[in-house]
CSV table of C-alpha atoms and ligand atoms in Angstrom, one decimal:
chain,number,residue,atom,x,y,z
A,1,MET,CA,0.0,0.0,0.0
A,2,SER,CA,1.4,3.5,-0.8
A,3,LEU,CA,1.1,7.1,0.2
A,4,THR,CA,1.3,10.2,-2.0
A,5,LEU,CA,3.4,12.8,-0.3
A,6,ALA,CA,4.3,16.4,-0.9
A,7,THR,CA,7.9,17.1,-1.7
A,8,THR,CA,10.3,19.8,-0.4
A,9,THR,CA,12.4,19.5,-3.6
A,10,PRO,CA,11.6,17.2,-6.5
A,11,GLY,CA,11.9,13.6,-5.4
A,12,GLU,CA,12.3,14.5,-1.7
A,13,PRO,CA,9.3,13.6,0.4
A,14,GLU,CA,8.3,16.4,2.9
A,15,ILE,CA,9.1,14.6,6.1
A,16,PHE,CA,10.8,16.9,8.6
A,17,PRO,CA,11.4,17.6,12.3
A,18,SER,CA,10.1,20.9,13.7
A,19,LEU,CA,8.3,22.4,16.6
A,20,GLN,CA,4.5,22.1,16.3
A,21,GLY,CA,3.7,25.7,15.3
A,22,GLU,CA,0.0,25.8,15.9
A,23,GLY,CA,-2.8,24.7,18.3
A,24,PRO,CA,-2.8,22.9,21.6
A,25,SER,CA,0.6,21.3,21.3
A,26,ALA,CA,2.4,24.4,19.9
A,27,GLY,CA,6.1,24.4,20.8
A,28,ARG,CA,6.3,20.6,21.1
A,29,PRO,CA,9.1,18.9,19.1
A,30,CYS,CA,7.4,16.8,16.4
A,31,VAL,CA,8.1,15.0,13.1
A,32,PHE,CA,5.9,16.1,10.3
A,33,VAL,CA,4.8,14.2,7.3
A,34,ARG,CA,3.0,16.2,4.6
A,35,LEU,CA,0.7,14.3,2.3
A,36,SER,CA,-0.3,15.5,-1.1
A,37,ARG,CA,-3.8,16.3,-2.6
A,38,CYS,CA,-6.7,18.2,-1.1
A,39,ASN,CA,-10.5,18.1,-1.6
A,40,LEU,CA,-10.7,21.9,-1.0
A,41,ALA,CA,-9.0,24.9,-2.6
A,42,CYS,CA,-8.5,27.6,0.0
A,43,ARG,CA,-7.7,31.0,-1.6
A,44,TRP,CA,-4.9,31.6,0.9
A,45,CYS,CA,-3.6,28.0,1.3
A,46,ASP,CA,0.0,28.1,2.3
A,47,THR,CA,0.6,24.7,0.8
A,48,ALA,CA,-1.1,25.0,-2.6
A,49,TYR,CA,1.7,23.0,-4.1
A,50,THR,CA,0.0,19.9,-2.5
A,51,TRP,CA,-3.1,20.2,-4.7
A,52,ARG,CA,-2.7,22.8,-7.5
A,53,PHE,CA,-1.7,20.6,-10.5
A,54,THR,CA,-2.0,21.4,-14.1
A,55,GLY,CA,-5.5,20.5,-15.2
A,56,ASP,CA,-7.0,21.1,-11.8
A,57,ILE,CA,-10.2,23.0,-12.9
A,58,ARG,CA,-11.4,24.1,-9.4
A,59,PRO,CA,-11.8,27.8,-8.7
A,60,HIS,CA,-8.4,29.1,-7.6
A,61,ARG,CA,-6.7,32.2,-6.7
A,62,ASP,CA,-5.6,33.5,-10.1
A,63,ASP,CA,-2.4,34.8,-8.6
A,64,LEU,CA,-1.0,31.3,-8.2
A,65,THR,CA,0.8,29.7,-11.0
A,66,PHE,CA,-0.1,26.1,-11.6
A,67,GLU,CA,2.4,23.9,-9.8
A,68,ARG,CA,3.6,20.9,-11.8
A,69,SER,CA,3.0,17.5,-10.2
A,70,GLU,CA,6.7,17.2,-9.5
A,71,ASN,CA,5.5,18.5,-6.1
A,72,GLN,CA,4.4,15.0,-5.1
A,73,ILE,CA,5.9,11.5,-4.7
A,74,THR,CA,4.3,8.1,-4.1
A,75,LEU,CA,6.1,5.8,-1.7
A,76,ASP,CA,5.3,2.4,-0.1
A,77,VAL,CA,3.9,2.9,3.4
A,78,ARG,CA,7.0,0.9,4.8
A,79,GLU,CA,9.4,3.3,3.1
A,80,VAL,CA,7.5,6.3,4.6
A,81,ALA,CA,7.6,4.6,8.1
A,82,MET,CA,11.4,4.1,7.8
A,83,ARG,CA,12.0,7.7,6.9
A,84,ILE,CA,9.9,8.9,9.8
A,85,LEU,CA,11.6,6.5,12.3
A,86,ALA,CA,15.0,7.7,11.1
A,87,LEU,CA,14.1,11.1,12.6
A,88,ARG,CA,13.4,9.4,16.0
A,89,PRO,CA,9.9,10.9,16.6
A,90,THR,CA,8.3,11.1,20.0
A,91,ARG,CA,5.3,13.0,18.5
A,92,LEU,CA,4.1,12.8,14.8
A,93,VAL,CA,2.0,15.3,12.9
A,94,ILE,CA,0.4,14.1,9.8
A,95,THR,CA,-0.7,17.0,7.6
A,96,GLY,CA,-1.1,17.9,3.9
A,97,GLY,CA,-3.0,18.7,1.7
A,98,GLU,CA,-5.8,16.9,3.3
A,99,PRO,CA,-4.4,13.7,5.0
A,100,LEU,CA,-7.7,12.0,5.6
A,101,LEU,CA,-8.1,11.5,1.8
A,102,GLN,CA,-5.5,8.8,2.3
A,103,ALA,CA,-7.0,7.3,5.5
A,104,PRO,CA,-6.6,3.6,4.4
A,105,ALA,CA,-2.9,3.9,4.0
A,106,LEU,CA,-2.6,5.9,7.3
A,107,GLY,CA,-4.4,2.9,8.9
A,108,ARG,CA,-1.4,0.9,7.9
A,109,LEU,CA,1.3,3.5,8.7
A,110,ILE,CA,0.3,4.5,12.2
A,111,PRO,CA,0.2,1.0,13.8
A,112,MET,CA,3.7,0.4,12.3
A,113,LEU,CA,5.0,3.5,13.9
A,114,LYS,CA,3.3,3.0,17.2
A,115,GLU,CA,4.7,-0.5,17.4
A,116,ALA,CA,8.2,0.8,16.7
A,117,VAL,CA,7.9,3.7,19.1
A,118,PRO,CA,5.9,2.8,22.2
A,119,GLY,CA,4.1,5.9,23.5
A,120,LEU,CA,4.3,7.7,20.2
A,121,GLU,CA,1.5,10.3,20.0
A,122,VAL,CA,-0.1,11.1,16.6
A,123,GLU,CA,-1.8,14.3,15.6
A,124,ILE,CA,-3.7,14.8,12.3
A,125,GLU,CA,-4.2,18.2,10.8
A,126,THR,CA,-7.5,18.1,8.9
A,127,ASN,CA,-9.9,20.6,7.3
A,128,GLY,CA,-12.8,18.7,9.0
A,129,SER,CA,-14.7,18.0,5.8
A,130,VAL,CA,-13.5,14.4,5.2
A,131,PRO,CA,-15.0,11.7,7.4
A,132,PRO,CA,-12.4,9.8,9.4
A,133,PRO,CA,-12.8,6.0,9.4
A,134,HIS,CA,-13.5,4.5,12.8
A,135,SER,CA,-10.0,2.8,12.7
A,136,ILE,CA,-8.4,6.2,12.4
A,137,THR,CA,-10.3,7.9,15.2
A,138,GLN,CA,-9.1,5.0,17.4
A,139,LEU,CA,-5.5,5.2,16.3
A,140,VAL,CA,-5.0,9.0,16.3
A,141,ASP,CA,-4.4,10.8,19.6
A,142,GLN,CA,-5.3,14.4,18.5
A,143,PHE,CA,-7.1,15.9,15.6
A,144,ASN,CA,-6.4,19.6,14.8
A,145,VAL,CA,-9.6,20.4,12.9
A,146,SER,CA,-9.6,23.6,10.8
A,147,PRO,CA,-13.1,24.1,9.2
A,148,LYS,CA,-12.9,26.6,6.4
A,149,LEU,CA,-14.9,29.8,6.7
A,150,SER,CA,-16.4,31.7,3.8
A,151,HIS,CA,-13.3,33.9,3.3
A,152,SER,CA,-11.5,30.7,2.2
A,153,GLY,CA,-13.4,30.8,-1.1
A,154,ASN,CA,-14.6,27.2,-0.8
A,155,ASP,CA,-18.1,26.1,-1.6
A,156,GLU,CA,-19.7,26.0,2.0
A,157,SER,CA,-21.5,22.7,1.3
A,158,LEU,CA,-18.0,21.1,0.7
A,159,ALA,CA,-16.1,22.8,3.5
A,160,LEU,CA,-18.7,22.7,6.4
A,161,VAL,CA,-20.4,19.3,6.7
A,162,PRO,CA,-22.9,19.5,9.6
A,163,ALA,CA,-22.9,15.9,10.6
A,164,LEU,CA,-19.1,15.9,10.7
A,165,LEU,CA,-18.8,19.1,12.6
A,166,ARG,CA,-21.2,17.7,15.2
A,167,GLU,CA,-19.0,14.6,15.5
A,168,TRP,CA,-15.8,16.7,15.8
A,169,ALA,CA,-17.4,19.0,18.4
A,170,ALA,CA,-18.4,15.9,20.5
A,171,SER,CA,-14.9,14.4,20.4
A,172,THR,CA,-12.5,15.3,23.1
A,173,LYS,CA,-9.7,14.3,20.6
A,174,ALA,CA,-10.7,17.2,18.3
A,175,TRP,CA,-9.3,20.7,18.7
A,176,PHE,CA,-10.8,23.3,16.5
A,177,LYS,CA,-8.5,25.9,14.8
A,178,PHE,CA,-10.3,28.5,12.8
A,179,VAL,CA,-8.3,30.7,10.5
A,180,VAL,CA,-9.4,34.3,10.8
A,181,ALA,CA,-8.5,37.0,8.3
A,182,ASP,CA,-10.8,39.9,9.4
A,183,GLU,CA,-13.4,40.9,12.0
A,184,ASP,CA,-16.4,39.4,10.0
A,185,ASP,CA,-14.8,36.0,10.3
A,186,VAL,CA,-15.0,36.3,14.1
A,187,ASN,CA,-18.8,36.4,13.8
A,188,GLU,CA,-18.8,33.3,11.7
A,189,VAL,CA,-16.8,31.4,14.3
A,190,ALA,CA,-19.2,32.5,17.0
A,191,GLU,CA,-22.1,31.3,14.9
A,192,LEU,CA,-20.5,27.9,14.3
A,193,GLN,CA,-19.6,27.5,17.9
A,194,ALA,CA,-23.3,28.2,18.8
A,195,ILE,CA,-24.7,25.8,16.2
A,196,TYR,CA,-22.3,22.9,16.9
A,197,HIS,CA,-21.8,23.5,20.7
A,198,ILE,CA,-18.0,23.7,20.3
A,199,PRO,CA,-16.6,23.9,23.8
A,200,ALA,CA,-14.5,27.1,24.3
A,201,GLU,CA,-11.5,25.1,25.7
A,202,ARG,CA,-11.3,23.2,22.4
A,203,LEU,CA,-11.7,26.3,20.2
A,204,PHE,CA,-8.7,28.1,18.8
A,205,VAL,CA,-8.6,31.1,16.5
A,206,MET,CA,-5.5,31.6,14.4
A,207,PRO,CA,-4.6,34.6,12.3
A,208,GLU,CA,-4.4,34.0,8.5
A,209,GLY,CA,-1.0,34.9,7.2
A,210,THR,CA,2.4,33.7,6.0
A,211,SER,CA,4.6,36.5,7.3
A,212,SER,CA,5.4,37.7,10.8
A,213,LYS,CA,4.3,41.2,9.8
A,214,ILE,CA,0.8,40.1,8.8
A,215,LEU,CA,0.4,37.7,11.7
A,216,ARG,CA,1.4,40.4,14.2
A,217,GLU,CA,-1.0,42.9,12.7
A,218,ARG,CA,-3.9,40.5,12.8
A,219,SER,CA,-3.0,39.1,16.2
A,220,LYS,CA,-3.5,42.5,17.8
A,221,TRP,CA,-7.2,42.5,17.3
A,222,LEU,CA,-7.7,38.8,17.1
A,223,ALA,CA,-6.3,38.3,20.6
A,224,GLY,CA,-8.9,40.8,21.8
A,225,ALA,CA,-11.7,38.8,20.1
A,226,ALA,CA,-10.4,35.6,21.7
A,227,LEU,CA,-10.6,37.3,25.1
A,228,THR,CA,-14.1,38.7,24.5
A,229,HIS,CA,-15.4,35.3,23.4
A,230,GLY,CA,-13.4,33.1,25.8
A,231,TRP,CA,-11.7,31.3,23.0
A,232,ARG,CA,-8.1,30.2,22.9
A,233,PHE,CA,-5.6,31.9,20.6
A,234,THR,CA,-2.8,30.3,18.6
A,235,ASP,CA,-0.1,31.9,16.7
A,236,ARG,CA,1.9,30.3,13.8
A,237,LEU,CA,5.3,29.8,15.5
A,238,HIS,CA,7.0,28.3,12.4
A,239,ILE,CA,6.2,31.3,10.3
A,240,HIS,CA,7.9,33.6,12.8
A,241,LEU,CA,10.8,31.2,13.1
A,242,TYR,CA,11.4,30.1,9.5
A,243,GLY,CA,9.1,32.2,7.3
A,244,ASP,CA,6.8,30.5,4.7
A,245,THR,CA,9.3,27.7,4.0
A,246,ARG,CA,8.6,24.1,3.0
A,247,GLY,CA,9.8,21.5,5.4
A,248,THR,CA,9.8,23.7,8.5
B,1,SAM,C1,-2.1,23.4,5.0
B,1,SAM,S1,-3.3,22.9,6.1
B,1,SAM,C2,-3.2,21.1,5.9
B,1,SAM,C3,-4.3,20.4,6.7
B,1,SAM,C4,-5.7,20.6,6.3
B,1,SAM,N1,-5.8,20.6,4.9
B,1,SAM,C5,-6.3,21.8,6.9
B,1,SAM,O1,-6.6,22.8,6.2
B,1,SAM,O2,-6.5,21.8,8.2
B,1,SAM,C6,-2.5,23.1,7.7
B,1,SAM,C7,-3.0,24.2,8.6
B,1,SAM,O3,-2.6,25.4,8.0
B,1,SAM,C8,-3.7,26.3,8.0
B,1,SAM,N2,-3.4,27.3,7.0
B,1,SAM,C9,-3.1,27.1,5.7
B,1,SAM,N3,-2.9,28.3,5.0
B,1,SAM,C10,-2.9,29.2,6.0
B,1,SAM,C11,-2.7,30.6,6.0
B,1,SAM,N4,-2.4,31.3,4.8
B,1,SAM,N5,-2.8,31.3,7.1
B,1,SAM,C12,-3.1,30.7,8.3
B,1,SAM,N6,-3.3,29.3,8.4
B,1,SAM,C13,-3.2,28.6,7.2
B,1,SAM,C14,-4.9,25.5,7.8
B,1,SAM,O4,-6.1,26.1,8.2
B,1,SAM,C15,-4.5,24.3,8.7
B,1,SAM,O5,-4.9,24.6,10.0
B,2,2KA,N1,6.2,23.8,12.3
B,2,2KA,C1,5.0,23.6,11.7
B,2,2KA,N2,3.9,23.5,12.4
B,2,2KA,C2,2.7,23.2,11.8
B,2,2KA,N3,1.5,23.0,12.3
B,2,2KA,C3,0.6,22.7,11.3
B,2,2KA,C4,1.3,22.7,10.1
B,2,2KA,C5,0.7,22.3,8.9
B,2,2KA,O1,1.1,22.6,7.8
B,2,2KA,O2,-0.3,21.5,9.0
B,2,2KA,C6,2.6,23.0,10.4
B,2,2KA,C7,3.8,23.3,9.6
B,2,2KA,O3,3.8,23.3,8.4
B,2,2KA,N4,5.0,23.5,10.3
B,3,SF4,S1,-8.0,22.5,3.2
B,3,SF4,FE1,-5.9,22.8,4.0
B,3,SF4,S2,-4.6,22.0,2.4
B,3,SF4,FE2,-6.6,22.2,1.5
B,3,SF4,S3,-6.6,24.1,0.5
B,3,SF4,FE3,-7.4,24.5,2.5
B,3,SF4,S4,-5.6,25.0,3.8
B,3,SF4,FE4,-4.9,24.1,1.9
B,4,MG,MG1,2.0,24.5,7.5
């Protein structure tokens, strides 16, 4: 069984050590594995190279050039496991693209890794619109669920799936992480919290941005909104540390 991964440079799968930059485990040393392909097409996606391939006809930001599919590589699950284990992980973050599109192969990868590294904790970064198989919800320790608001430019019926949002809200493994670009988005978060009864202690807001300057500007008022609503605030540590750089 194989996985299709993003690449840092052509032919080099994007598997890398870094501090978790976002959410409840921000600051923790992790190994990241970035899978390719996504079912959505966020206008401001900072990893568009994982899904924008020539011929992709979905609505896109027109300022992005089509990335050629050299940005992905397909490897056997065992090869991926070996590359991850070589980095001696204590905590693994599986991201993308949308990693739950490849759930069956993850169902093979994660047990291999947990057997090799007793106590290994696994996080998945997901847009919350792809149903996780039961096997995955059992295997994974933490889901960082980032439902896409209207400013992402996605079709709402694709991005916000009511039955799934209810399940995520009811799961103590799921931590919400809403990307916020301007003050209108704050109202949308408040509406979703009310509709789906998302507990405030599992609700993070995070500024949209891929530079320290923009993140700092947005954080000034977003921190205030988090205080007002009783939500948690997360920054994007890796952007401040490394900029908008693949493999960091
Ligand atoms: C690239 S996505 C991959 C995982 C999954 N597709 C998702 O969207 O959650 C990883 C995280 O980065 C966030 N993200 C992507 N582009 C961003 C940007 N320009 N500003 C802030 N967060 C961004 C997403 O919302 C998500 O929380
Ligand atoms: N350091 C670091 N932390 C992250 N947290 C979520 C990320 C992602 O792209 O899913 C990410 C990332 O790309 N880098
Ligand atoms: S869902 Fe995630 S990977 Fe997909 S386009 Fe949006 S931010 Fe990018
Ligand atoms: Mg990232």
